[in-house]
Structures are given as structure tokens and as C-alpha cells.
Amino acid sequence: MLTGGPLDVLTGDYLAELTLLILGRDRLKDPARGYARTFLRQLEEGLGLAREHGVTLVTNAGGLNPAGLADAVRELSERVGVPARVAHVEGDELLGGQDWGEGVLTANAYLGGAGIAACLRAGADVVVTGRVADAALVSGCAAAHFGWADDDWDRLAGAVVAGHVLECGTQATGGNYAFFVRDGIDVRHPGFPLAELAADGSSVVTKHPGTGGAVTVGTVTAQLLYETAGPRYVGPDVTARLDSVRLSQAGPDRVRIEGVRGEPRPGTLKVGLTRLGGFRNEVTFVLTGLDLEAKAALVQEQLEAAFSRPGARRPREVSWSLIRTDRLDADVQEESSALLRLVVRDADESVVGRAVSGPAVELALASYPGFHVTAPPARGAPYGVFGAAYVRAEAVPHVAVLPDGTRVDVAFPAGEPLAGRAGEEQRADAEGGPAPRPASSPVQRAPLGLVAGARSGDKGGSANIGVWARDADPDIYSWLRDTLTVTKVRELLPETREFDVTRHELPNLAALNFVIDGILGEGVASQHRFDPQAKALGEWLRARHLDIPEVFLP
């Protein structure tokens, strides 16, 4: 990014819910840690290039210790002989501020971009933050550059939308893109996206010349839908209206984003909470050939009996799942095999350690024919839990520590709560919206993915699936809107039936967004599902067959 073309600011997003748990455990071992050390290794090479090209660096790699990382950057600057004015933002750490409950390891508020803006206005070359909203890395830079006021809602909303497009890197340039085969996008080495921001809040998403991947309305739509919920994208700077976003192809690898409307920020800030949830162990048995159900039942009965031996303690949670990857008369042994997965959890490590691996090993010569496992049974490993709380914004300090050490309070006045606005969104019940209109052409049973793209992801214990019409075709979108009701999605994805599912319509993007509350249990670190971050939930939906008008099929 530093050598591929012109840049004013290079941002780096290093934090995810799981990352904060990892950093929290690091800090328990050494209080001086708690930041992303990979950033320092990258800076060894990158700082000189950045200063040579006049590029400012803004990153949330400070994690739980932004002041510590800022000091480390200053030391590196002196060691490599590259002068740099370093500033940082703090105030998000709330662990000691109140009682968050037993076992909470980290508690960090999602700050906005005001602290970043203050550091940049003071002439910082490198700005380090802790937990800020991902898009704040961009909105803070834009506010500083253009001199926006704290209540320039539409402009701030435009920058937040641009930041959301950029925050997952190459997901906006063809990475993880549903139509990469059909569109012929070379995603072996996709280039990173960049945004050309304008003073009115509009932007153009593009990438450096000669880099791989592609920037299209489709790739940008996919990222806009990633890890979102309703039309209101609520953040600490502004509430951006995703249903106002307009996209257009402005040239090869150039997509214009405009028309974004903003509303006042809420009066509360989200606080991400992580804690150790206990210990987890897993054994995957391979079942091959005939009588797979009987083989699965045998080993399950044997292990359950072992858990009930005198003196044994049954783990708090024991779950079994039979994954039918087998097919009849297979030419390859692996294709003749299914997987039986045992997952156990408990607060006591010993209950999920040898107490599980020992009985599993003992069955090796005394169970079903062809007994083997995918990996040797191991000790129990700790798993984490993510949760969220909300606090009044004025209760959270937001401090910019400028390059000269001056501390500036940049906390915003509290905004208004969003109470009552949810009713404006389309909340579909179990019946799921309007009844489908009769098809105007003959239909054919085919995969949904032939006419619709999808992108899915996680937010705590919930998952979302954004679905958009191929090529933003209005007729396909109309059919999707009428067909993909909540009831239909539950029919296509039976694993969602026990959860609350909400559907949101985004007609400007020719898209629908489904939020499945609770399907990921207590978050990614808890490893609740086979796909713990719901990354492939959308691809499963695209692979399901339903009656599609032939006129829409390729």
C-alpha cells in the first residue's frame, strides 16, 4: 500500500472480538503487553516508507495498551533513525470502572473517531488507538482533513460507510466474493482497497493499479452487507442509514458511494466484554463404509457409559454431531467416510482432559470396524465468551494524547437514544413478510446462488446473512423480496428454526439482510458451531435449491 500509489493515510484494523480475548490473556502474563506486536514488526520496514511518501499511519493495534504501543513506536522510531510524531487515544478501557460480572477479562467501549481527529490536527504522523469502532479509523481521518463538525451527520455517515467497506481489506476487492467464478475475478492475490473521500462525504472505492482482484458494485455490496443488521448502522460518531447508500460503477475498479444519510449518534456506547468460559475438548471419529448410523450409535453409547463410570464426572456439556461426508461406492476412501464429532465443555479442565481422551483411546481396539480419529485426543483447551453491554456515552472518557504529551478530552455530548425507531424497520415474524407473487415465467429447481450473492458473518452470538440480487437486477430483487421470507429461510436452513430471525430490506442495494439471534452461542471464541463465525452460512443458503423463474437463470 505504501509503494503502490498515492495515499494520505494508511489505516490498520487489528482488533476483533477474539483478538481482545487473546490480548487479555497476554496481559495476564505480562502487564506491559496487551497490544498487537505484529504491528511493530510491520513497522520495522514500513515506518521509513511511510515518512518518505508522506503517509500518516492510523491503527487500533494498541488493543488493551495503546500507551504502551505508542511508547514502543517511539523507541522503534529512534532505533531505525526515522523521526515520527506519535500520538495515541485512550479511555476505552472500562474494566475497573464497574462490576461487569464474574470472570470478565476485558471491558472496552467502542469509541468514535474524535480522538483520532484531534491527534491528526495536532500533526501526528502515527496515531495508535485501543478499541474504537472499526469505521472510526476512517471517519476520524476524514473529520480532521475536512474540518467537519461533530454533527455533520451526512458527511460523517458517508465516511463511516467508506470505513466499513475498507475495514476487512480484500473482502471489498473480490476476496470471499460469491460470484468470483462467474465474474472471472482473479482472487489469488487481491489488492487492498482504498477510498478517495470527498468533502461532502461521498467516496470512490478503488485499489492501486496493477493489483489483483476487482472493485465492482457487487464486491462493494457484499462488504456493505457484512456483519450488519437493520437499515440503521449505529456507531459512536453517527448513525448511518444503509438504506440510503447508492452505488455506481464509476470506471474500471472504481465504485462511487453517495447519497448516504446520517442521523445523530445514540446516547450510549457499546462495551465489548470477554471472559474465559471454561475448557473445551473435541474428538472426531472417522466412520467408513457400511452401517454408519450403527457405528455412530456404538461409539456414542461406549463414551457415554465411560462418562457414567463410578467416580467419573460427566462434562457440563456433551454434544454429538454426525457429519455425512460419505457417498456410496466411493472410489476414494475419504469419500466413503463420515465424521462423528464429540465436543465437551466444563469449568474444570480435568473433566474434559484425560477423562475424555482416555476413554476415547481405550476404544481403539474395542469398538466399530475401521476405528480411527482425525487427530490424537488432546488436553482440554480454554475457550472464551464474548458479550456486550451499553453505558451512557458521557460516562466514558475519550482522551487524545497528542505528540507533545498534552492530554485533550474529546468526549462528545450524549446523543439521543434510538428508542422507538426499531418500529420503522421491517421486522418479519415467523410467517416472514408478503406472500410470493405467482411467477410470470416457468420455474426451474435450481440453487439460489445462481441468481443471488450472499455474505455472512458474526456479531457476538448472532449471525447475519446479507443476500443481494445478481448484478443488482431489480426484477431478481423483487422476486427475492417476495420469496425469501423468514419462513422460507428457516425452511432452507433448518438449523435456524429455533432462533429468532429478523429480515431487513435494503432496496437501494437490491438486498435483504437476515439476522439470526443466538445461533453462535456465546460468540466466536466459544466455538459453538462447526462454522463458529458463520462465515459460510451465506454459501450454504446459496447452495439450497428452490423454484426459480427460468428467465432469471444464466
Coordinates of C-alpha atoms in Angstrom, one line a residue:
M1 CA 0.0 0.0 0.0
L2 CA 2.9 2.4 0.7
T3 CA 4.6 1.8 -2.6
G4 CA 1.7 1.0 -4.9
G5 CA 0.4 4.5 -5.4
P6 CA -0.6 7.8 -3.7
L7 CA -2.0 7.8 -0.2
D8 CA -2.7 10.4 2.5
V9 CA -3.5 8.0 5.3
L10 CA -3.0 4.2 5.8
T11 CA -5.2 2.7 8.4
G12 CA -4.8 -0.7 10.1
D13 CA -7.6 -2.6 11.8
Y14 CA -6.1 -5.3 14.1
L15 CA -9.0 -5.9 16.5
A16 CA -11.8 -8.4 16.5
E17 CA -13.8 -9.9 19.4
L18 CA -11.5 -12.9 19.6
T19 CA -8.4 -10.7 19.4
L20 CA -9.3 -8.8 22.5
L21 CA -9.6 -12.1 24.4
I22 CA -6.2 -13.2 23.2
L23 CA -4.7 -9.8 24.2
G24 CA -6.4 -10.0 27.6
R25 CA -4.7 -13.4 28.2
D26 CA -1.4 -11.9 27.1
R27 CA -1.8 -9.1 29.6
L28 CA -2.3 -11.5 32.4
K29 CA 1.1 -13.0 31.7
D30 CA 2.8 -9.6 31.3
P31 CA 1.0 -6.2 32.1
A32 CA 3.3 -4.5 29.7
R33 CA 1.7 -6.4 26.8
G34 CA -1.8 -6.2 25.5
Y35 CA -1.2 -4.7 22.1
A36 CA -0.7 -6.3 18.7
R37 CA 3.0 -6.9 18.4
T38 CA 2.7 -7.8 14.7
F39 CA 2.2 -4.1 14.0
L40 CA 5.7 -3.3 15.4
R41 CA 7.2 -6.0 13.2
Q42 CA 5.5 -4.5 10.1
L43 CA 6.6 -1.0 11.2
E44 CA 10.2 -2.0 11.1
E45 CA 10.0 -1.9 7.4
G46 CA 7.0 0.4 6.9
L47 CA 7.8 3.4 9.0
G48 CA 10.6 4.7 6.8
L49 CA 8.4 4.1 3.7
A50 CA 5.5 6.0 5.3
R51 CA 7.6 9.0 6.2
E52 CA 9.3 9.0 2.8
H53 CA 5.9 9.1 1.0
G54 CA 4.3 11.5 3.5
V55 CA 1.7 8.9 4.6
T56 CA 0.1 9.1 8.1
L57 CA -0.5 5.8 9.9
V58 CA -3.6 5.3 12.0
T59 CA -4.2 1.9 13.7
N60 CA -6.1 0.3 16.5
A61 CA -3.3 -2.1 17.2
G62 CA -2.9 -0.6 20.6
G63 CA -5.6 -3.0 21.8
L64 CA -5.7 -3.0 25.6
N65 CA -2.5 -0.9 25.9
P66 CA -2.4 1.9 23.4
A67 CA 0.0 4.0 25.5
G68 CA 2.4 1.0 25.6
L69 CA 2.3 0.6 21.9
A70 CA 2.8 4.3 21.4
D71 CA 6.0 4.2 23.5
A72 CA 7.2 1.1 21.6
V73 CA 6.7 3.0 18.3
R74 CA 8.7 5.9 19.6
E75 CA 11.5 3.5 20.6
L76 CA 11.4 1.9 17.2
S77 CA 11.5 5.4 15.5
E78 CA 14.7 6.2 17.4
R79 CA 16.3 2.8 16.7
V80 CA 15.7 2.9 13.0
G81 CA 16.5 6.6 12.7
V82 CA 13.2 7.7 11.3
P83 CA 11.7 10.7 13.2
A84 CA 8.0 10.4 13.7
R85 CA 5.4 12.3 15.9
V86 CA 3.4 9.6 17.7
A87 CA 0.1 10.2 19.5
H88 CA -2.4 7.8 20.9
V89 CA -6.1 7.6 22.0
E90 CA -7.2 6.1 25.3
G91 CA -10.3 5.9 27.5
D92 CA -12.0 2.8 26.1
E93 CA -10.7 0.6 28.9
L94 CA -13.5 0.2 31.5
L95 CA -12.5 -3.0 33.2
G96 CA -12.0 -1.3 36.6
G97 CA -14.8 1.2 36.3
Q98 CA -17.7 -1.0 37.4
D99 CA -18.7 -4.6 38.2
W100 CA -19.1 -6.4 34.9
G101 CA -19.7 -9.8 36.5
E102 CA -17.6 -12.7 37.4
G103 CA -14.6 -13.6 35.3
V104 CA -14.6 -10.7 32.9
L105 CA -11.2 -10.4 31.4
T106 CA -11.6 -7.3 29.2
A107 CA -14.2 -4.5 29.0
N108 CA -13.7 -1.9 26.3
A109 CA -16.1 0.7 24.9
Y110 CA -16.2 1.3 21.2
L111 CA -15.0 4.9 20.8
G112 CA -15.6 7.0 17.7
G113 CA -13.1 8.9 15.6
A114 CA -12.9 12.2 17.6
G115 CA -9.7 11.3 19.4
I116 CA -8.0 10.3 16.1
A117 CA -9.1 13.6 14.6
A118 CA -7.6 15.5 17.5
C119 CA -4.3 13.7 17.1
L120 CA -4.1 14.4 13.4
R121 CA -5.0 18.0 13.8
A122 CA -2.0 18.2 16.2
G123 CA 0.3 17.0 13.5
A124 CA 0.7 13.3 14.4
D125 CA 2.5 11.0 11.9
V126 CA 1.4 7.8 13.7
V127 CA -1.8 7.5 15.7
V128 CA -2.4 4.5 17.9
T129 CA -5.8 3.6 19.4
G130 CA -7.3 0.9 21.5
R131 CA -10.9 -0.3 20.9
V132 CA -12.6 2.1 18.5
A133 CA -15.3 1.3 16.1
D134 CA -13.7 -0.2 13.0
A135 CA -15.0 2.5 10.7
A136 CA -13.8 5.2 13.1
L137 CA -10.3 4.7 11.7
V138 CA -11.6 6.4 8.6
S139 CA -14.3 8.8 9.9
G140 CA -11.7 10.3 12.3
C141 CA -9.3 10.9 9.5
A142 CA -12.0 12.4 7.3
A143 CA -13.2 14.7 10.0
A144 CA -9.7 16.0 10.6
H145 CA -8.9 16.5 7.0
F146 CA -12.2 18.3 6.0
G147 CA -12.8 20.1 9.3
W148 CA -16.2 18.6 9.8
A149 CA -18.3 19.4 12.9
D150 CA -19.4 16.8 15.3
D151 CA -22.9 17.0 14.0
D152 CA -22.2 16.9 10.2
W153 CA -24.3 13.8 10.2
D154 CA -24.5 13.1 6.4
R155 CA -20.8 13.6 5.9
L156 CA -19.8 11.6 8.9
A157 CA -22.2 8.8 7.8
G158 CA -20.6 8.8 4.3
A159 CA -17.1 8.3 5.9
V160 CA -18.4 5.6 8.2
V161 CA -19.8 3.7 5.2
A162 CA -16.5 4.0 3.4
G163 CA -14.7 2.8 6.5
H164 CA -17.0 -0.2 6.7
V165 CA -16.1 -1.1 3.1
L166 CA -12.4 -0.8 3.9
E167 CA -12.3 -2.4 7.3
C168 CA -12.0 -6.0 6.1
G169 CA -9.4 -5.4 3.5
T170 CA -9.6 -7.5 0.4
Q171 CA -13.2 -8.5 1.1
A172 CA -14.0 -5.4 -0.9
T173 CA -11.8 -6.3 -3.9
G174 CA -13.0 -9.8 -4.6
G175 CA -11.9 -11.8 -1.5
N176 CA -14.6 -14.1 -0.3
Y177 CA -16.9 -12.9 -3.1
A178 CA -19.8 -15.1 -4.1
F179 CA -19.6 -14.5 -7.9
F180 CA -15.8 -14.7 -8.3
V181 CA -16.1 -17.6 -10.7
R182 CA -18.9 -16.1 -12.8
D183 CA -17.3 -12.7 -12.9
G184 CA -13.8 -14.1 -13.7
I185 CA -12.1 -12.3 -10.8
D186 CA -8.6 -13.4 -10.1
V187 CA -8.5 -13.5 -6.3
R188 CA -5.2 -15.3 -5.9
H189 CA -3.6 -12.1 -4.7
P190 CA -6.3 -9.4 -4.5
G191 CA -5.1 -5.8 -3.9
F192 CA -6.2 -3.9 -0.8
P193 CA -9.0 -1.3 -1.3
L194 CA -8.6 2.4 -0.8
A195 CA -11.2 5.2 -0.7
E196 CA -11.0 8.6 -2.2
L197 CA -13.0 10.7 0.2
A198 CA -14.7 14.0 -0.8
A199 CA -15.7 16.9 1.4
D200 CA -19.4 16.1 1.0
G201 CA -19.0 12.6 2.5
S202 CA -19.2 10.8 -0.8
S203 CA -16.3 8.5 -1.8
V204 CA -14.9 6.3 -4.6
V205 CA -13.6 2.8 -3.6
T206 CA -10.7 1.7 -5.8
K207 CA -7.3 0.0 -5.5
H208 CA -3.8 0.6 -6.6
P209 CA -3.0 0.0 -10.3
G210 CA -1.7 -3.4 -11.2
T211 CA -3.0 -5.2 -8.1
G212 CA -5.2 -8.3 -8.2
G213 CA -8.9 -8.7 -7.6
A214 CA -11.5 -6.3 -8.7
V215 CA -13.7 -3.4 -7.3
T216 CA -17.2 -3.7 -8.6
V217 CA -20.7 -2.8 -7.4
G218 CA -21.0 -6.4 -6.4
T219 CA -17.8 -6.7 -4.3
V220 CA -18.7 -3.4 -2.5
T221 CA -22.3 -4.5 -1.9
A222 CA -21.0 -7.8 -0.4
Q223 CA -18.8 -5.9 2.1
L224 CA -21.5 -3.4 2.9
L225 CA -23.8 -6.2 4.0
Y226 CA -21.1 -7.9 6.1
E227 CA -21.8 -8.1 9.8
T228 CA -24.6 -5.6 9.7
A229 CA -28.2 -5.8 10.9
G230 CA -31.0 -3.3 10.0
P231 CA -31.0 -0.2 7.9
R232 CA -29.5 1.8 10.7
Y233 CA -25.8 1.2 11.2
V234 CA -25.4 2.6 14.7
G235 CA -21.9 3.9 15.7
P236 CA -20.3 6.1 18.2
D237 CA -19.9 9.0 15.7
V238 CA -23.1 8.8 13.8
T239 CA -26.0 6.5 12.8
A240 CA -25.5 5.8 9.1
R241 CA -28.6 4.9 7.0
L242 CA -27.5 1.9 4.9
D243 CA -30.9 2.1 3.1
S244 CA -29.8 5.5 1.7
V245 CA -26.5 4.2 0.1
R246 CA -26.3 4.4 -3.6
L247 CA -23.5 2.6 -5.6
S248 CA -22.5 3.1 -9.2
Q249 CA -19.6 1.8 -11.3
A250 CA -17.5 4.9 -12.0
G251 CA -14.9 3.2 -14.2
P252 CA -12.7 0.1 -14.1
D253 CA -12.1 -0.9 -10.4
R254 CA -13.9 2.3 -9.3
V255 CA -17.2 2.3 -7.3
R256 CA -18.8 5.5 -6.2
I257 CA -20.6 5.7 -2.9
E258 CA -23.0 8.6 -2.5
G259 CA -26.3 9.7 -1.0
V260 CA -25.5 8.4 2.5
R261 CA -27.8 9.9 5.1
G262 CA -26.8 10.2 8.7
E263 CA -28.7 10.6 12.0
P264 CA -27.5 11.6 15.5
R265 CA -25.4 9.1 17.3
P266 CA -27.1 7.3 20.2
G267 CA -26.7 8.3 23.8
T268 CA -24.9 5.0 24.7
L269 CA -21.7 3.3 23.7
K270 CA -21.3 -0.4 23.2
V271 CA -18.9 -2.2 25.6
G272 CA -17.3 -5.4 24.5
L273 CA -16.8 -7.9 27.3
T274 CA -14.7 -11.0 27.2
R275 CA -14.2 -13.7 29.8
L276 CA -12.9 -17.3 30.0
G277 CA -15.9 -19.5 29.7
G278 CA -14.3 -22.8 30.8
F279 CA -12.5 -25.6 29.0
R280 CA -13.3 -27.5 25.8
N281 CA -12.2 -30.7 24.2
E282 CA -13.1 -32.3 20.9
V283 CA -12.7 -35.8 19.4
T284 CA -13.6 -36.6 15.8
F285 CA -14.2 -40.2 14.9
V286 CA -14.0 -41.4 11.3
L287 CA -16.7 -43.8 10.2
T288 CA -16.1 -45.6 6.9
G289 CA -18.2 -47.7 4.6
L290 CA -21.4 -49.5 5.7
D291 CA -23.6 -49.3 8.7
L292 CA -22.5 -45.7 9.6
E293 CA -25.5 -45.0 11.8
A294 CA -24.9 -48.2 13.8
K295 CA -21.2 -47.4 14.1
A296 CA -22.0 -43.9 15.4
A297 CA -24.5 -45.2 17.9
L298 CA -22.0 -47.8 19.2
V299 CA -19.2 -45.3 19.9
Q300 CA -21.6 -42.8 21.4
E301 CA -23.0 -45.4 23.7
Q302 CA -19.5 -46.5 24.7
L303 CA -18.3 -43.0 25.5
E304 CA -21.5 -42.1 27.4
A305 CA -21.0 -45.2 29.5
A306 CA -17.4 -44.1 30.3
F307 CA -18.7 -40.7 31.5
S308 CA -21.0 -42.6 33.9
R309 CA -18.4 -44.8 35.5
P310 CA -18.2 -44.7 39.3
G311 CA -16.1 -41.7 40.3
A312 CA -16.3 -40.1 36.8
R313 CA -17.7 -36.7 36.3
R314 CA -19.8 -36.1 33.2
P315 CA -18.8 -32.8 31.5
R316 CA -21.3 -30.0 31.8
E317 CA -22.0 -30.0 28.1
V318 CA -21.7 -33.1 25.8
S319 CA -22.7 -32.7 22.2
W320 CA -22.5 -35.2 19.3
S321 CA -22.9 -34.5 15.6
L322 CA -22.7 -36.9 12.7
I323 CA -21.4 -35.2 9.5
R324 CA -22.3 -37.2 6.5
T325 CA -19.5 -36.5 4.1
D326 CA -19.7 -40.1 2.7
R327 CA -21.1 -41.4 -0.6
L328 CA -22.0 -44.8 -1.8
D329 CA -19.5 -47.0 -3.7
A330 CA -16.8 -44.3 -3.5
D331 CA -13.5 -44.6 -5.5
V332 CA -11.6 -42.7 -2.7
Q333 CA -11.6 -43.9 0.9
E334 CA -12.1 -40.4 2.3
E335 CA -15.2 -40.1 0.2
S336 CA -16.5 -43.3 1.8
S337 CA -16.2 -41.8 5.2
A338 CA -18.3 -39.7 7.6
L339 CA -17.3 -37.8 10.7
L340 CA -18.7 -38.2 14.2
R341 CA -17.8 -35.2 16.3
L342 CA -17.8 -35.1 20.1
V343 CA -17.5 -31.8 21.8
V344 CA -17.3 -31.4 25.6
R345 CA -17.2 -28.4 27.9
D346 CA -16.8 -27.8 31.6
A347 CA -15.5 -25.3 34.0
D348 CA -12.9 -27.8 35.3
E349 CA -10.1 -28.6 32.9
S350 CA -9.6 -32.1 34.3
V351 CA -13.2 -33.1 33.4
V352 CA -12.6 -32.5 29.7
G353 CA -9.0 -33.6 29.6
R354 CA -7.8 -37.2 30.2
A355 CA -11.3 -38.0 31.4
V356 CA -12.4 -37.7 27.8
S357 CA -9.2 -38.6 25.8
G358 CA -8.5 -41.7 27.9
P359 CA -11.8 -43.5 27.2
A360 CA -11.6 -42.5 23.5
V361 CA -8.1 -44.1 23.2
E362 CA -9.3 -47.2 25.1
L363 CA -11.9 -47.8 22.4
A364 CA -9.3 -48.1 19.6
L365 CA -9.4 -51.9 19.5
A366 CA -12.8 -52.4 21.0
S367 CA -15.4 -50.5 19.0
Y368 CA -16.6 -50.3 15.4
P369 CA -14.7 -51.7 12.5
G370 CA -12.3 -49.3 10.9
F371 CA -12.0 -47.2 14.2
H372 CA -9.7 -44.2 13.9
V373 CA -9.8 -40.5 14.8
T374 CA -8.7 -37.4 12.8
A375 CA -6.1 -36.4 15.4
P376 CA -4.8 -37.9 18.7
P377 CA -7.1 -36.9 21.6
A378 CA -5.7 -33.9 23.4
R379 CA -5.9 -32.0 26.7
G380 CA -8.8 -29.6 27.2
A381 CA -8.2 -26.1 26.0
P382 CA -9.7 -22.8 27.4
Y383 CA -12.4 -21.1 25.4
G384 CA -13.7 -17.6 25.6
V385 CA -17.1 -15.9 25.7
F386 CA -18.0 -12.5 24.2
G387 CA -20.8 -10.3 25.5
A388 CA -21.9 -6.7 25.1
A389 CA -23.2 -4.1 27.5
Y390 CA -24.1 -0.5 27.0
V391 CA -23.2 2.6 29.0
R392 CA -24.1 6.2 28.8
A393 CA -21.6 8.0 26.4
E394 CA -20.8 10.7 28.9
A395 CA -19.6 8.1 31.4
V396 CA -16.8 7.0 29.1
P397 CA -13.6 9.1 28.9
H398 CA -12.2 9.7 25.4
V399 CA -8.8 11.3 25.6
A400 CA -6.4 12.2 22.8
V401 CA -2.7 12.2 23.9
L402 CA -1.0 14.5 21.5
P403 CA 2.6 14.1 20.2
D404 CA 3.8 16.6 22.8
G405 CA 2.1 14.7 25.6
T406 CA -0.8 17.1 26.0
R407 CA -4.0 15.3 27.1
V408 CA -7.2 16.5 25.4
D409 CA -10.7 15.4 26.4
V410 CA -12.6 14.9 23.2
A411 CA -15.7 13.1 24.6
F412 CA -18.9 14.1 22.7
P413 CA -22.0 15.3 24.5
A414 CA -24.5 12.5 24.8
G415 CA -26.7 11.9 21.8
E416 CA -30.3 10.7 21.9
P417 CA -31.3 7.1 22.5
L418 CA -32.7 5.2 19.5
A419 CA -35.8 4.1 21.4
G420 CA -38.8 3.7 19.2
R421 CA -37.0 3.7 15.9
A422 CA -37.0 -0.1 15.6
G423 CA -40.6 0.0 14.5
E424 CA -39.6 1.8 11.3
E425 CA -37.6 -1.3 10.3
Q426 CA -39.3 -4.3 8.7
R427 CA -39.3 -7.0 11.4
A428 CA -40.7 -10.1 9.8
D429 CA -42.3 -12.7 12.1
A430 CA -42.4 -16.4 11.6
E431 CA -44.6 -16.0 8.6
G432 CA -42.0 -13.8 7.1
G433 CA -43.4 -10.9 5.1
P434 CA -45.5 -10.8 2.0
A435 CA -46.7 -13.9 0.2
P436 CA -44.8 -14.7 -3.0
R437 CA -46.5 -13.4 -6.2
P438 CA -47.2 -16.0 -8.9
A439 CA -44.2 -16.4 -11.2
S440 CA -44.6 -14.7 -14.5
S441 CA -42.5 -17.4 -16.3
P442 CA -41.9 -21.1 -16.0
V443 CA -39.7 -22.1 -13.0
Q444 CA -36.8 -24.5 -12.6
R445 CA -35.5 -26.2 -9.5
A446 CA -32.0 -24.7 -9.1
P447 CA -29.5 -23.3 -6.5
L448 CA -30.4 -19.9 -5.1
G449 CA -26.8 -18.9 -5.7
L450 CA -27.3 -18.8 -9.5
V451 CA -29.4 -15.6 -9.0
A452 CA -28.2 -14.2 -5.6
G453 CA -25.0 -13.5 -3.9
A454 CA -24.6 -13.8 -0.1
R455 CA -22.1 -12.7 2.6
S456 CA -22.4 -13.8 6.2
G457 CA -20.6 -13.1 9.4
D458 CA -20.8 -12.9 13.2
K459 CA -21.7 -10.2 15.8
G460 CA -21.3 -11.8 19.2
G461 CA -23.7 -14.7 19.5
S462 CA -25.7 -13.6 16.4
A463 CA -25.1 -14.1 12.7
N464 CA -26.2 -12.2 9.7
I465 CA -26.7 -13.2 6.1
G466 CA -26.8 -10.5 3.5
V467 CA -28.4 -11.6 0.2
W468 CA -28.3 -9.4 -2.9
A469 CA -29.7 -9.8 -6.4
R470 CA -27.2 -10.8 -9.1
D471 CA -26.0 -7.6 -10.9
A472 CA -28.4 -5.6 -8.7
D473 CA -31.2 -6.7 -11.1
P474 CA -34.4 -5.1 -10.0
D475 CA -36.6 -8.0 -11.2
I476 CA -34.5 -10.5 -9.4
Y477 CA -34.6 -8.4 -6.3
S478 CA -38.4 -8.2 -6.5
W479 CA -38.5 -12.0 -6.7
L480 CA -36.1 -12.3 -3.8
R481 CA -38.1 -9.9 -1.6
D482 CA -41.3 -11.9 -2.2
T483 CA -39.7 -15.3 -1.9
L484 CA -37.1 -15.1 0.8
T485 CA -39.4 -14.7 3.8
V486 CA -38.3 -15.6 7.2
T487 CA -40.3 -18.8 6.9
K488 CA -38.6 -19.7 3.7
V489 CA -35.1 -19.1 5.1
R490 CA -35.9 -21.3 8.1
E491 CA -37.1 -24.0 5.6
L492 CA -33.9 -23.7 3.6
L493 CA -31.6 -23.5 6.7
P494 CA -33.2 -25.9 9.3
E495 CA -30.5 -25.0 11.9
T496 CA -32.0 -21.5 12.2
R497 CA -35.5 -22.7 13.2
E498 CA -35.0 -22.5 16.9
F499 CA -33.7 -18.9 16.8
D500 CA -35.3 -15.5 16.3
V501 CA -34.8 -14.4 12.7
T502 CA -35.3 -10.8 11.5
R503 CA -35.4 -9.7 7.9
H504 CA -34.4 -6.2 6.7
E505 CA -34.9 -4.8 3.3
L506 CA -32.3 -2.6 1.6
P507 CA -33.8 -1.8 -1.9
N508 CA -31.0 0.6 -2.9
L509 CA -28.6 -2.3 -2.7
A510 CA -31.1 -4.8 -4.2
A511 CA -30.5 -6.7 -0.9
L512 CA -32.1 -8.4 2.0
N513 CA -30.4 -8.9 5.4
F514 CA -31.3 -11.7 7.8
V515 CA -30.1 -11.6 11.4
I516 CA -30.2 -14.9 13.3
D517 CA -30.0 -14.1 17.1
G518 CA -28.2 -16.6 19.3
I519 CA -27.1 -19.1 16.6
L520 CA -23.4 -18.7 17.6
G521 CA -24.0 -19.2 21.3
E522 CA -21.6 -17.0 23.3
G523 CA -19.6 -15.8 20.4
V524 CA -16.7 -17.0 18.2
A525 CA -14.3 -17.9 21.0
S526 CA -16.8 -20.3 22.4
Q527 CA -16.6 -22.5 19.2
H528 CA -20.4 -23.1 19.5
R529 CA -20.9 -24.3 15.9
F530 CA -18.9 -26.2 13.2
D531 CA -18.6 -22.8 11.5
P532 CA -18.1 -20.6 14.7
Q533 CA -18.1 -17.2 12.9
A534 CA -20.9 -18.0 10.4
K535 CA -18.5 -17.3 7.5
A536 CA -20.1 -19.9 5.3
L537 CA -23.7 -19.6 6.4
G538 CA -24.5 -17.5 3.3
E539 CA -22.8 -20.0 1.0
W540 CA -25.0 -22.8 2.5
L541 CA -28.0 -20.7 1.7
R542 CA -26.9 -20.1 -1.9
A543 CA -26.4 -23.8 -2.3
R544 CA -30.0 -24.7 -1.4
H545 CA -32.4 -25.4 -4.2
L546 CA -35.8 -23.8 -4.8
D547 CA -38.1 -22.9 -7.7
I548 CA -36.6 -20.0 -9.6
P549 CA -38.1 -18.4 -12.7
E550 CA -36.3 -19.6 -15.7
V551 CA -35.9 -16.1 -17.1
F552 CA -33.5 -15.3 -14.2
L553 CA -31.3 -18.3 -14.7
P554 CA -28.0 -18.0 -16.6

